[in-house]
Structure formats: C-alpha cells, structure tokens
Short mmCIF file of C-alpha atoms in Angstrom, two decimals:
data_model
loop_
_atom_site.label_atom_id
_atom_site.label_comp_id
_atom_site.label_asym_id
_atom_site.label_seq_id
_atom_site.Cartn_x
_atom_site.Cartn_y
_atom_site.Cartn_z
CA MET A 1 -145.48 -45.18 -123.03
CA THR A 2 -144.50 -43.14 -119.99
CA SER A 3 -145.07 -39.44 -119.67
CA SER A 4 -141.34 -38.83 -120.07
CA GLU A 5 -141.13 -40.42 -123.53
CA PRO A 6 -141.26 -38.12 -126.58
CA THR A 7 -144.55 -38.09 -128.48
CA GLY A 8 -143.57 -35.89 -131.41
CA LYS A 9 -146.32 -33.47 -130.39
CA GLN A 10 -146.30 -30.25 -128.42
CA PRO A 11 -148.97 -29.48 -125.82
CA ILE A 12 -151.47 -26.85 -126.92
CA GLY A 13 -150.03 -23.39 -126.28
CA ALA A 14 -146.47 -24.65 -125.68
CA GLU A 15 -143.52 -22.96 -127.36
CA PRO A 16 -141.99 -25.01 -130.21
CA ALA A 17 -138.64 -26.66 -129.65
CA ALA A 18 -135.59 -25.09 -131.28
CA GLY A 19 -135.50 -25.83 -134.99
CA GLU A 20 -139.17 -26.88 -135.23
CA PRO A 21 -141.36 -25.02 -137.73
CA VAL A 22 -143.81 -22.38 -136.60
CA ALA A 23 -147.16 -22.41 -138.40
CA GLY A 24 -147.27 -19.64 -140.97
CA GLY A 25 -143.64 -18.62 -140.62
CA PRO A 26 -140.00 -19.74 -140.92
CA VAL A 27 -138.43 -22.17 -138.49
CA ALA A 28 -136.96 -20.72 -135.31
CA GLN A 29 -133.39 -21.82 -135.95
CA ASP A 30 -131.38 -19.70 -138.37
CA LEU A 31 -128.70 -20.73 -140.83
CA PRO A 32 -125.08 -19.52 -140.40
CA GLY A 33 -124.81 -15.80 -141.05
CA GLY A 34 -128.27 -15.07 -139.68
CA GLN A 35 -130.23 -16.14 -142.79
CA PRO A 36 -133.56 -17.65 -141.68
CA LYS A 37 -134.44 -21.19 -142.70
CA GLY A 38 -137.70 -21.88 -144.48
CA PHE A 39 -139.35 -20.10 -147.38
CA ASP A 40 -140.90 -16.63 -147.44
CA LEU A 41 -142.38 -15.80 -150.83
CA ALA A 42 -143.05 -12.12 -150.12
CA THR A 43 -139.48 -11.53 -149.00
CA LEU A 44 -138.05 -13.40 -151.97
CA LEU A 45 -140.08 -11.40 -154.47
CA ALA A 46 -139.33 -8.12 -152.73
CA GLU A 47 -135.60 -8.84 -152.83
CA ARG A 48 -135.27 -10.48 -156.25
CA GLY A 49 -138.37 -9.53 -158.26
CA GLY A 50 -136.57 -6.68 -159.99
CA GLU A 51 -134.21 -9.20 -161.59
CA ARG A 52 -137.00 -10.90 -163.54
CA TYR A 53 -135.78 -10.14 -167.06
CA ASP A 54 -132.13 -10.76 -166.21
CA LEU A 55 -132.97 -14.10 -164.57
CA HIS A 56 -134.97 -15.17 -167.61
CA SER A 57 -132.16 -14.14 -169.97
CA ARG A 58 -129.61 -16.07 -167.94
CA TYR A 59 -131.47 -19.29 -167.09
CA LEU A 60 -134.51 -19.72 -169.35
CA ASN A 61 -135.40 -18.97 -172.98
CA HIS A 62 -133.06 -16.05 -173.66
CA GLN A 63 -134.94 -15.03 -176.81
CA LEU A 64 -138.14 -14.20 -174.92
CA PRO A 65 -136.80 -11.17 -172.99
CA ARG A 66 -134.93 -10.11 -176.11
CA MET A 67 -138.17 -10.12 -178.09
CA LEU A 68 -140.07 -8.32 -175.33
CA HIS A 69 -137.41 -5.58 -175.12
CA THR A 70 -137.48 -5.15 -178.92
CA ILE A 71 -141.22 -4.50 -179.19
CA GLY A 72 -141.56 -2.66 -175.89
CA PHE A 73 -143.53 -5.38 -174.11
CA ASP A 74 -141.05 -5.59 -171.22
CA LYS A 75 -143.53 -4.39 -168.63
CA VAL A 76 -143.52 -5.13 -164.92
CA TYR A 77 -146.99 -6.25 -163.90
CA GLU A 78 -147.64 -6.27 -160.17
CA ARG A 79 -151.16 -7.64 -159.71
CA ALA A 80 -154.19 -8.90 -161.61
CA GLU A 81 -157.90 -9.43 -161.22
CA GLY A 82 -160.56 -10.53 -163.71
CA ALA A 83 -159.82 -9.21 -167.20
CA HIS A 84 -157.34 -6.60 -165.96
CA PHE A 85 -153.88 -6.28 -164.52
CA TRP A 86 -151.79 -3.39 -163.21
CA ASP A 87 -148.15 -2.41 -163.61
CA ALA A 88 -145.78 -1.01 -161.00
CA GLU A 89 -147.10 2.53 -161.65
CA GLY A 90 -150.71 1.47 -161.10
CA ASN A 91 -151.72 1.63 -164.78
CA ASP A 92 -154.73 -0.55 -165.66
CA TYR A 93 -154.23 -2.98 -168.59
CA LEU A 94 -157.04 -4.78 -170.40
CA ASP A 95 -156.24 -8.44 -171.08
CA MET A 96 -157.36 -9.61 -174.55
CA LEU A 97 -155.04 -12.62 -174.43
CA ALA A 98 -156.11 -14.50 -171.26
CA GLY A 99 -152.75 -16.24 -171.00
CA PHE A 100 -153.30 -17.90 -174.41
CA GLY A 101 -156.76 -18.92 -173.15
CA VAL A 102 -155.78 -20.28 -169.74
CA MET A 103 -157.41 -17.40 -167.85
CA GLY A 104 -160.93 -18.12 -169.04
CA LEU A 105 -162.39 -16.99 -165.71
CA GLY A 106 -160.06 -14.03 -165.56
CA ARG A 107 -157.31 -13.83 -162.98
CA HIS A 108 -157.75 -14.83 -159.35
CA HIS A 109 -161.42 -15.73 -159.34
CA PRO A 110 -162.46 -15.81 -155.66
CA VAL A 111 -164.45 -19.04 -155.95
CA VAL A 112 -161.50 -20.96 -157.37
CA ARG A 113 -159.11 -19.39 -154.86
CA LYS A 114 -161.30 -20.44 -151.94
CA ALA A 115 -161.71 -23.95 -153.34
CA LEU A 116 -157.94 -24.36 -153.58
CA HIS A 117 -157.45 -23.09 -150.04
CA ASP A 118 -160.09 -25.59 -148.93
CA VAL A 119 -158.48 -28.58 -150.65
CA LEU A 120 -155.04 -27.69 -149.27
CA ASP A 121 -156.47 -27.33 -145.78
CA ALA A 122 -158.26 -30.68 -146.12
CA GLY A 123 -154.93 -32.54 -146.12
CA LEU A 124 -156.22 -35.27 -148.41
CA ALA A 125 -154.30 -38.49 -149.00
CA ASP A 126 -153.66 -37.54 -152.60
CA LEU A 127 -151.94 -39.52 -155.39
CA THR A 128 -151.51 -42.72 -153.39
CA ARG A 129 -151.91 -44.51 -156.74
CA PHE A 130 -153.64 -47.43 -155.08
CA ASP A 131 -157.00 -46.00 -154.17
CA CYS A 132 -159.83 -44.15 -155.91
CA GLN A 133 -160.35 -40.59 -154.68
CA PRO A 134 -163.76 -38.97 -155.28
CA LEU A 135 -162.66 -35.72 -156.94
CA PRO A 136 -161.54 -37.19 -160.33
CA GLY A 137 -164.82 -39.08 -160.66
CA LEU A 138 -166.83 -36.00 -159.76
CA LEU A 139 -164.99 -33.82 -162.30
CA ALA A 140 -165.32 -36.48 -165.00
CA GLU A 141 -169.05 -36.75 -164.28
CA LYS A 142 -169.43 -32.97 -164.56
CA LEU A 143 -167.48 -32.72 -167.82
CA LEU A 144 -169.38 -35.61 -169.38
CA SER A 145 -172.70 -33.95 -168.53
CA HIS A 146 -171.83 -31.49 -171.31
CA THR A 147 -171.00 -34.32 -173.76
CA PRO A 148 -173.77 -36.89 -173.23
CA HIS A 149 -172.58 -39.08 -176.12
CA LEU A 150 -169.20 -39.65 -174.43
CA ASP A 151 -168.59 -41.90 -171.45
CA ARG A 152 -165.11 -41.72 -169.90
CA VAL A 153 -162.29 -39.28 -169.13
CA PHE A 154 -158.52 -39.45 -168.79
CA PHE A 155 -156.93 -36.61 -166.80
CA GLY A 156 -153.44 -35.33 -167.58
CA ASN A 157 -151.73 -32.01 -167.03
CA SER A 158 -151.91 -29.96 -170.23
CA GLY A 159 -153.49 -29.54 -173.64
CA THR A 160 -150.65 -31.24 -175.48
CA GLU A 161 -150.86 -34.20 -173.09
CA ALA A 162 -154.60 -34.44 -173.73
CA VAL A 163 -153.85 -34.55 -177.46
CA GLU A 164 -151.14 -37.18 -176.98
CA THR A 165 -153.70 -39.31 -175.13
CA ALA A 166 -156.24 -38.94 -177.93
CA LEU A 167 -153.67 -39.90 -180.58
CA LYS A 168 -152.55 -42.97 -178.64
CA PHE A 169 -156.10 -44.09 -177.91
CA ALA A 170 -157.19 -43.62 -181.54
CA ARG A 171 -154.25 -45.66 -182.83
CA TYR A 172 -154.76 -48.46 -180.35
CA ALA A 173 -158.52 -48.60 -180.70
CA THR A 174 -158.46 -48.76 -184.50
CA GLY A 175 -155.25 -50.74 -184.95
CA ARG A 176 -154.05 -48.14 -187.47
CA GLN A 177 -151.17 -45.69 -187.37
CA ARG A 178 -151.88 -42.64 -189.51
CA VAL A 179 -153.70 -39.55 -188.26
CA LEU A 180 -154.98 -36.78 -190.51
CA TYR A 181 -154.77 -33.15 -189.46
CA CYS A 182 -155.46 -29.76 -191.02
CA LYS A 183 -153.07 -27.22 -192.41
CA HIS A 184 -152.62 -24.17 -190.14
CA SER A 185 -153.63 -26.26 -187.10
CA PHE A 186 -152.01 -26.21 -183.69
CA HIS A 187 -152.34 -29.12 -181.27
CA GLY A 188 -149.29 -28.79 -179.03
CA LEU A 189 -145.52 -29.13 -179.10
CA THR A 190 -144.67 -32.55 -177.67
CA THR A 191 -143.59 -35.06 -180.30
CA GLY A 192 -146.96 -36.69 -180.99
CA SER A 193 -148.93 -33.45 -181.07
CA LEU A 194 -146.13 -31.83 -183.07
CA SER A 195 -146.66 -34.52 -185.72
CA VAL A 196 -150.15 -33.13 -186.29
CA ASN A 197 -149.10 -29.48 -186.14
CA GLY A 198 -150.10 -27.65 -189.30
CA GLU A 199 -147.38 -24.98 -189.03
CA ALA A 200 -144.09 -26.23 -190.50
CA GLY A 201 -142.04 -23.72 -188.51
CA PHE A 202 -142.75 -25.60 -185.30
CA GLN A 203 -141.66 -28.93 -186.83
CA GLU A 204 -138.34 -27.83 -188.35
CA GLY A 205 -135.38 -29.62 -186.81
CA PHE A 206 -137.43 -32.11 -184.78
CA ALA A 207 -137.81 -34.88 -187.37
CA PRO A 208 -138.50 -37.75 -187.66
CA LEU A 209 -142.07 -37.31 -186.52
CA LEU A 210 -145.03 -39.68 -186.69
CA PRO A 211 -146.34 -40.62 -190.16
CA ASP A 212 -149.30 -38.25 -190.19
CA THR A 213 -150.80 -36.30 -193.10
CA ALA A 214 -152.04 -32.72 -193.51
CA ILE A 215 -155.13 -31.82 -195.53
CA GLU A 216 -156.93 -28.54 -196.13
CA VAL A 217 -159.82 -27.63 -193.83
CA GLY A 218 -163.06 -28.08 -195.74
CA ASP A 219 -161.62 -30.35 -198.45
CA LEU A 220 -163.82 -33.43 -198.25
CA ASP A 221 -162.33 -34.88 -201.43
CA ALA A 222 -158.85 -34.85 -199.87
CA LEU A 223 -160.24 -36.51 -196.76
CA ALA A 224 -161.93 -39.21 -198.83
CA ARG A 225 -158.72 -39.89 -200.79
CA GLU A 226 -156.68 -40.38 -197.62
CA LEU A 227 -159.33 -42.57 -196.03
CA SER A 228 -159.46 -44.81 -199.09
CA ARG A 229 -155.93 -46.00 -198.29
CA GLY A 230 -157.32 -47.87 -195.29
CA ASP A 231 -154.63 -46.92 -192.77
CA VAL A 232 -156.16 -43.85 -191.12
CA ALA A 233 -156.89 -44.09 -187.41
CA ALA A 234 -158.46 -40.66 -186.99
CA MET A 235 -158.66 -37.05 -188.03
CA ILE A 236 -157.92 -34.39 -185.42
CA ILE A 237 -159.36 -30.93 -185.92
CA GLU A 238 -159.91 -27.68 -184.04
CA PRO A 239 -163.54 -26.64 -184.52
CA ILE A 240 -162.06 -23.14 -184.87
CA GLN A 241 -158.37 -22.96 -185.67
CA GLY A 242 -156.51 -20.92 -183.09
CA HIS A 243 -153.81 -19.79 -185.52
CA GLY A 244 -155.76 -17.36 -187.65
CA VAL A 245 -159.24 -17.97 -186.19
CA TYR A 246 -160.32 -19.95 -189.25
CA ILE A 247 -163.78 -21.56 -189.07
CA PRO A 248 -164.45 -24.72 -191.14
CA PRO A 249 -167.18 -24.35 -193.81
CA PRO A 250 -170.75 -24.99 -192.61
CA GLY A 251 -171.52 -28.71 -192.58
CA TYR A 252 -167.88 -29.78 -192.89
CA LEU A 253 -167.49 -31.32 -189.44
CA ARG A 254 -170.59 -33.48 -189.79
CA ALA A 255 -169.69 -34.57 -193.33
CA ALA A 256 -166.14 -35.37 -192.22
CA GLN A 257 -167.49 -37.38 -189.29
CA GLU A 258 -169.68 -39.44 -191.61
CA LEU A 259 -166.75 -40.14 -193.95
CA LEU A 260 -164.49 -41.11 -191.07
CA HIS A 261 -167.02 -43.49 -189.55
CA ARG A 262 -167.76 -45.05 -192.92
CA HIS A 263 -164.05 -45.94 -193.10
CA LYS A 264 -163.94 -47.03 -189.42
CA ALA A 265 -161.80 -44.05 -188.41
CA LEU A 266 -162.38 -41.66 -185.51
CA LEU A 267 -163.07 -37.94 -185.19
CA ILE A 268 -160.98 -36.11 -182.57
CA CYS A 269 -162.06 -32.56 -181.73
CA ASP A 270 -159.35 -30.48 -180.08
CA GLU A 271 -161.20 -28.13 -177.73
CA VAL A 272 -158.16 -27.17 -175.67
CA GLN A 273 -158.64 -23.49 -176.51
CA THR A 274 -162.20 -23.43 -177.86
CA GLY A 275 -163.82 -25.50 -175.11
CA ILE A 276 -165.63 -24.55 -171.89
CA GLY A 277 -167.56 -21.62 -173.28
CA ARG A 278 -164.96 -19.75 -175.33
CA THR A 279 -167.06 -19.69 -178.53
CA GLY A 280 -170.49 -19.14 -176.99
CA ALA A 281 -171.22 -22.87 -176.72
CA PHE A 282 -169.74 -25.18 -174.11
CA TYR A 283 -167.78 -26.89 -176.91
CA ALA A 284 -167.18 -25.29 -180.29
CA TYR A 285 -168.20 -28.42 -182.24
CA GLN A 286 -171.70 -27.98 -180.76
CA HIS A 287 -172.30 -25.07 -183.14
CA GLU A 288 -172.89 -27.70 -185.84
CA GLU A 289 -175.86 -30.01 -185.38
CA GLY A 290 -175.19 -33.75 -185.42
CA VAL A 291 -171.47 -33.62 -184.66
CA GLU A 292 -170.50 -36.16 -181.99
CA PRO A 293 -166.70 -36.58 -181.83
CA ASP A 294 -165.26 -39.89 -180.66
CA LEU A 295 -162.58 -38.13 -178.61
CA VAL A 296 -162.50 -34.56 -177.25
CA THR A 297 -159.56 -32.79 -175.65
CA VAL A 298 -159.89 -29.92 -173.16
CA ALA A 299 -157.50 -27.95 -170.92
CA LYS A 300 -156.66 -24.22 -170.49
CA THR A 301 -159.83 -22.70 -168.97
CA LEU A 302 -160.44 -25.91 -166.99
CA SER A 303 -157.47 -24.95 -164.81
CA GLY A 304 -159.24 -21.92 -163.38
CA GLY A 305 -155.98 -20.13 -164.13
CA TYR A 306 -154.23 -21.86 -161.25
CA VAL A 307 -153.49 -25.59 -161.55
CA PRO A 308 -152.60 -27.22 -164.89
CA VAL A 309 -155.12 -29.84 -165.95
CA GLY A 310 -155.94 -31.49 -169.24
CA ALA A 311 -158.67 -33.98 -170.06
CA THR A 312 -159.39 -36.42 -172.86
CA LEU A 313 -163.03 -37.44 -173.15
CA GLY A 314 -163.97 -40.50 -175.17
CA ARG A 315 -166.36 -43.28 -175.95
CA ASP A 316 -166.65 -46.26 -173.63
CA TRP A 317 -165.49 -48.81 -176.22
CA ILE A 318 -162.28 -46.86 -176.91
CA PHE A 319 -161.31 -46.77 -173.23
CA LYS A 320 -162.23 -50.42 -172.73
CA LYS A 321 -160.07 -51.42 -175.67
CA VAL A 322 -157.06 -49.48 -174.35
CA TYR A 323 -157.55 -50.73 -170.79
CA SER A 324 -158.57 -54.22 -171.88
CA SER A 325 -157.29 -56.16 -168.86
CA MET A 326 -155.83 -55.70 -165.38
CA ASP A 327 -152.41 -56.22 -166.92
CA ARG A 328 -152.97 -53.00 -168.89
CA VAL A 329 -154.30 -50.92 -165.99
CA LEU A 330 -151.32 -48.54 -166.16
CA VAL A 331 -150.66 -48.73 -169.90
CA HIS A 332 -151.41 -45.01 -170.10
CA SER A 333 -151.12 -42.80 -167.04
CA ALA A 334 -149.78 -39.45 -165.80
CA SER A 335 -147.72 -38.90 -162.66
CA PHE A 336 -149.63 -35.80 -161.60
CA GLY A 337 -152.89 -36.62 -163.38
CA SER A 338 -156.07 -36.42 -161.27
CA ASN A 339 -154.29 -34.67 -158.38
CA ALA A 340 -156.63 -33.11 -155.83
CA GLN A 341 -155.68 -29.50 -156.54
CA ALA A 342 -156.25 -29.84 -160.30
CA MET A 343 -159.55 -31.66 -159.86
CA THR A 344 -160.73 -29.03 -157.38
CA ALA A 345 -159.75 -26.22 -159.74
CA GLY A 346 -161.71 -27.93 -162.52
CA LEU A 347 -164.80 -28.45 -160.39
CA ALA A 348 -164.74 -24.88 -159.11
CA THR A 349 -164.24 -23.56 -162.65
CA LEU A 350 -167.24 -25.43 -164.00
CA ALA A 351 -169.33 -24.17 -161.09
CA VAL A 352 -168.35 -20.57 -161.91
CA VAL A 353 -169.07 -21.10 -165.63
CA GLU A 354 -172.58 -22.26 -164.75
CA ASP A 355 -173.34 -19.85 -161.90
CA GLU A 356 -172.13 -16.75 -163.77
CA ARG A 357 -173.56 -17.91 -167.12
CA LEU A 358 -170.20 -17.37 -168.79
CA VAL A 359 -171.07 -19.38 -171.91
CA GLU A 360 -173.94 -16.99 -172.57
CA ASN A 361 -171.75 -14.01 -171.72
CA ALA A 362 -169.14 -15.16 -174.22
CA ARG A 363 -171.83 -15.38 -176.90
CA VAL A 364 -173.39 -11.99 -176.16
CA MET A 365 -170.15 -10.04 -175.63
CA GLY A 366 -168.52 -11.80 -178.58
CA ASP A 367 -171.39 -10.87 -180.89
CA LEU A 368 -171.19 -7.26 -179.72
CA LEU A 369 -167.41 -7.08 -180.16
CA ARG A 370 -167.43 -8.64 -183.64
CA THR A 371 -170.36 -6.51 -184.81
CA ARG A 372 -168.70 -3.27 -183.78
CA LEU A 373 -165.34 -4.26 -185.27
CA ALA A 374 -166.87 -5.56 -188.50
CA ALA A 375 -168.60 -2.17 -188.95
CA LEU A 376 -165.13 -0.65 -189.33
CA THR A 377 -164.17 -2.67 -192.44
CA ASP A 378 -165.80 -0.12 -194.76
CA ARG A 379 -163.99 2.70 -192.97
CA TYR A 380 -160.44 1.29 -193.07
CA GLU A 381 -158.97 -0.13 -196.25
CA LEU A 382 -156.24 -1.92 -194.29
CA LEU A 383 -158.91 -3.88 -192.38
CA LYS A 384 -159.82 -6.93 -194.44
CA GLU A 385 -162.12 -9.06 -192.26
CA VAL A 386 -163.40 -9.66 -188.74
CA ARG A 387 -164.47 -13.24 -187.96
CA GLY A 388 -164.91 -15.72 -185.13
CA ARG A 389 -167.41 -17.05 -182.62
CA GLY A 390 -168.05 -15.93 -179.08
CA LEU A 391 -164.98 -14.45 -177.44
CA MET A 392 -162.62 -15.87 -180.06
CA VAL A 393 -162.21 -13.15 -182.66
CA GLY A 394 -159.80 -12.77 -185.56
CA ILE A 395 -159.01 -9.36 -187.08
CA GLU A 396 -157.31 -9.77 -190.47
CA PHE A 397 -155.53 -6.99 -192.30
CA GLY A 398 -155.01 -6.85 -196.05
CA ARG A 399 -153.42 -4.96 -198.93
CA PRO A 400 -154.84 -1.41 -199.19
CA LYS A 401 -155.95 0.24 -202.43
CA SER A 402 -154.55 3.74 -202.07
CA LEU A 403 -151.05 4.27 -203.46
CA GLY A 404 -149.42 5.72 -200.34
CA LEU A 405 -150.64 3.01 -197.99
CA ARG A 406 -149.96 0.30 -200.56
CA SER A 407 -146.29 1.27 -200.86
CA ARG A 408 -145.85 1.11 -197.08
CA TRP A 409 -147.70 -2.21 -196.92
CA THR A 410 -145.47 -3.63 -199.66
CA MET A 411 -142.36 -2.53 -197.76
CA LEU A 412 -143.51 -4.44 -194.68
CA GLN A 413 -144.51 -7.53 -196.64
CA ALA A 414 -141.15 -7.64 -198.38
CA ALA A 415 -139.36 -7.68 -195.04
CA ARG A 416 -141.62 -10.17 -193.27
CA LYS A 417 -145.30 -11.00 -193.44
CA GLY A 418 -147.00 -10.21 -190.16
CA LEU A 419 -145.24 -6.92 -189.42
CA PHE A 420 -148.33 -4.77 -189.93
CA ALA A 421 -150.30 -6.79 -187.39
CA GLN A 422 -147.38 -6.32 -185.00
CA MET A 423 -147.53 -2.58 -185.70
CA VAL A 424 -151.11 -2.63 -184.42
CA VAL A 425 -150.43 -4.81 -181.39
CA VAL A 426 -147.63 -2.58 -180.07
CA PRO A 427 -149.52 0.76 -179.86
CA LEU A 428 -152.52 -1.05 -178.41
CA LEU A 429 -150.28 -1.94 -175.49
CA GLN A 430 -148.03 1.11 -175.33
CA ARG A 431 -150.65 3.83 -175.77
CA HIS A 432 -153.87 2.15 -174.70
CA HIS A 433 -152.69 -0.48 -172.22
CA ILE A 434 -154.43 -3.36 -174.04
CA LEU A 435 -152.62 -6.69 -174.41
CA THR A 436 -153.23 -8.56 -177.69
CA GLN A 437 -151.26 -10.94 -179.91
CA VAL A 438 -150.49 -11.62 -183.56
CA SER A 439 -152.25 -14.88 -184.35
CA GLY A 440 -149.36 -17.02 -185.53
CA ASP A 441 -146.23 -16.59 -187.59
CA HIS A 442 -146.27 -14.84 -190.99
CA VAL A 443 -149.95 -13.84 -190.77
CA GLU A 444 -151.55 -10.40 -190.71
CA ILE A 445 -154.12 -11.39 -188.11
CA ILE A 446 -154.70 -10.34 -184.52
CA LYS A 447 -156.48 -12.85 -182.30
CA LEU A 448 -158.67 -11.69 -179.41
CA ILE A 449 -159.36 -14.25 -176.69
CA PRO A 450 -160.22 -12.22 -173.58
CA PRO A 451 -161.44 -13.83 -170.36
CA LEU A 452 -165.05 -15.01 -170.43
CA VAL A 453 -165.89 -12.37 -167.79
CA PHE A 454 -165.34 -9.68 -170.46
CA ASP A 455 -168.07 -7.01 -170.22
CA GLU A 456 -169.56 -4.18 -172.28
CA ALA A 457 -167.20 -1.58 -170.80
CA ASP A 458 -164.29 -3.74 -171.93
CA VAL A 459 -165.78 -3.93 -175.43
CA ASP A 460 -166.08 -0.13 -175.53
CA ARG A 461 -162.50 0.30 -174.37
CA PHE A 462 -161.07 -2.05 -176.96
CA VAL A 463 -163.09 -0.72 -179.93
CA THR A 464 -162.22 2.89 -179.03
CA ALA A 465 -158.51 2.07 -178.78
CA PHE A 466 -158.50 -0.01 -181.96
CA THR A 467 -160.24 2.80 -183.86
CA GLU A 468 -157.59 5.29 -182.76
CA VAL A 469 -154.78 2.94 -183.84
CA MET A 470 -156.39 2.40 -187.23
CA ASP A 471 -156.88 6.15 -187.67
CA ASP A 472 -153.16 6.56 -187.07
CA ALA A 473 -152.28 3.77 -189.49
CA HIS A 474 -154.36 5.34 -192.23
CA GLY A 475 -152.89 8.77 -191.55
CA GLY A 476 -149.84 7.79 -193.55
CA GLY A 477 -147.15 8.84 -191.11
CA GLY A 478 -146.34 9.34 -187.47
CA LEU A 479 -144.93 7.09 -184.78
CA MET A 480 -146.74 3.97 -185.94
CA TRP A 481 -145.03 3.85 -189.34
CA ASP A 482 -141.73 4.90 -187.79
CA PHE A 483 -142.02 1.82 -185.60
CA GLY A 484 -142.80 -0.17 -188.74
CA LYS A 485 -139.42 0.86 -190.16
CA THR A 486 -137.77 -0.39 -186.97
CA LEU A 487 -139.53 -3.74 -187.37
CA VAL A 488 -138.38 -3.95 -190.98
CA LYS A 489 -134.75 -3.40 -189.95
CA GLN A 490 -135.09 -6.04 -187.25
CA ALA A 491 -136.66 -8.54 -189.65
CA VAL A 492 -133.92 -8.01 -192.26
CA ALA A 493 -131.19 -8.34 -189.61
CA ASN A 494 -132.64 -11.69 -188.44
CA ARG A 495 -132.59 -13.28 -191.91
#
C-alpha cells in the first residue's frame, strides 16, 4: 500500500473528514434545513420531554396516562438516586415500589454505573454466538454459589422468560405436560407463564392456555390429589406471593417438595421478585430448612436497575436432558441472553449486595418497618394486618367496627373492592411524596417493596406519613373520603 492510498484512519490530531463522526458529538455534516445528523439525548429530552404523557397516550398503552391522571399520579420526575427521586420542582419522593422490585439497589448505583461504562469501553466481541465469553460463566458461578444444590444456569432477559424456561425444562425433563400453580400467584404475562397465573383477570381473553391447574397455597391434600393422576411435571410457587404478600404456612414448601419428588415431579421456586435479598435471605425459600428446589427463577434486582436480565437455575440432570446432544445445542436459547452488558450488571449487582450487606439490611430494616406498622393495628380499626419478610411488606385493611366508618367502607366495597387501599396510596403520594402501590386487583392490601438500601430515616418517614393518613381516614371526613367518592363514581362508570 502506498502512502497515497486511503487507510480508513485519520492521523492523530487531524481534523475529521466532512461527514465523519466526531467522538462524543454529532457528525460534522448537517441534514437539509440545518438539522444536525447523529443523536443527542440531552437535546431530545429538552425539546420533547414535556410531551411525555401525550406521546404515551398517542403511541403506547393509552389507559396508563388516563389512569395516572385520574388518581393524580401524573408527576414529572426529573432525577433519581438510591431510594429517592425528585420532581421538576425539586420535591423529594421516597420510593416504596422500587420499579416493581427492579430497583433493588436503588436508582443509579455508582458501582453498577461504572461497571457498565467499563464494559462498553472494553468493546468486547459480544454475542458472536459461536464462542464462549467469560462473563456468563462468571455470573452463573456467582449465582450458583448461593444455591449449592443447583448446578447450571440459563440466561434470558426477564422474569417471565425465566419462568418460561423453567416450565419448558420441567416438561421436557419429566416427559409430562401439566404444571400446578397456586391461586393468587403471579409468574409473568407471556403465554406459558400466563397459564400458571393465579389471577383470572390477567387470563381473560387469551385462551386457550396450557393445561395447568391451580391449587390453594398450603393445601397438601389438593397437591396429593393432583399428583396421583401421574401427569404432573412440576409445581411452581412464589415463596412469598407478590400479589397480597401471602406467606405459605410453615413447613409447606418442604412437605410439598417431598410429595412432588415422591411422584417424580419437580419443585420450581419463582424468586423473580423475592430473590437476591428482598426477604432478608438471599432466596426466600431459604427461610425454610430443607427446601432445595429443582429449578429457581430470578430477575428484577439482578439487573442492577439498568439492563434486563433473567436467569433460570437448575439441576445438572435437567439441563443435560434438555441439551442431550449437539443436535439440540440451540433447542432453547435467547437472542439477547448472556449479553455482556447484562452479565456485567448482574456481576456488579451481586458485588454490591455482598459489599454493602444488603441482605442483612433488608432483614433488619424490614423487621423494624413491620414491627412499627404492626403496632398500629390496635390503634386503627381499618388496619387489619401487617405481614411479610424483610423488605417485602403487606399492609391489609379490613371492615371496621364503628358504624360511621363501616358505612363508608361498605360504600367503597359495593363499588369496587380495593378502593380503600387506593384511598391510602393517593395521599401518601400527594401529601407525603411517598410512592406505593395497591397489591393486585380487587384487594385491600398495600405492598411495600422499597430498594434494599432503605434505611432507618426512610422507615421513620414512611411510618410518620402512614400514621397521618390513617388518622385522617379514621377522622370520618375530609379530603380523603371526598376522594373516595370520586373513586366510587369512577368505578361505577367503568362497569
């Protein structure tokens, strides 16, 4: 090659040729009309960010902005860090929702951020499909260190995909089709996971689904009856049900495991929300001695709040049966599974969980939060029960005894069950800047799943705010019950 031939490279310090990209900025050549080529996120958000609700109404799920406008949740949040975020006016909001559990480390943890910058800067040859990169193996090794009875991992992109993997593997490994699941459960919304969804409202209109069967949590007789038919591949269960924060009776998981194994069926524990420290143990099934699931699903917190990742952990013989020959090497795979960014996020997340002792923090802060809330049950007749483990807490409301409150409660229940819990959630946000959620449809339960970095000051803030809201509710009048009437009208109009 002579010196006059193009090399595709510029000498160090030379100006780029017209139209070539400049590092860190748009290309030099502009489009007709003066609009710069390239992509500038800050400019785009500055110019179009104010259209967020209109854009969502026009192009995405139009009912979401409608719902947010109705209950006054149509905020504009500008930034976030840890267990807090701030709106356009600079108001500080406490996050008791953690993005449905995704933000286990809180928002924008610096360790995970740096790790993702590092992996992007490394320029790895990622997803070639015909090599074996080190990061998936390293993350699998780290995850399995917390489940010593399991041997292998499949990486996908979400919790529902992790569940789909577990269902497929259980069916193939056992040669049976039917999977048992629990009423009130939630395992995802793709077709396979929807088939084991214990809330009928999610299934309506999507039939036919897979031939799976629901049983009550804790009902060993029902489990034994279904197993006696000889066609059950597995039972899938959340060690704590996310919809309602229902905990199986003591000893149930181990007894169910023994029954399943006696009938050559598998136990699948769905730890998508409960796993990686949420309940004060690394996995929620570990609260019960002797429980060793055959398949475990994880996701949410594993992402570090940045890159979607799901994982299905299982026994060696199950994986070897599914991948029984080189002909079956791709019989189950995921296009973006095991990508470098997701694996890095997972590794960084697990390092933070260990270094900051977040499993212990979830146990200690969760015990403190539940204890202080449970102490209020004698004070407020509308407060029925506080339950949960670690930083997964359910607050259930129930029918009051006094005549005045009972008549208002009955009015709400007649319109739609769950409206009182919504009446609590709204003032927590509007007056106290605390984001919570009603735990499922048609239930009077609020679920608290704050980031695992939740601290004692956050506990104080929530309990103080909740006490003020409950004082208002028991006062018999005021803005809270006026809002309840608005919810009743809305519920009747939507029938």
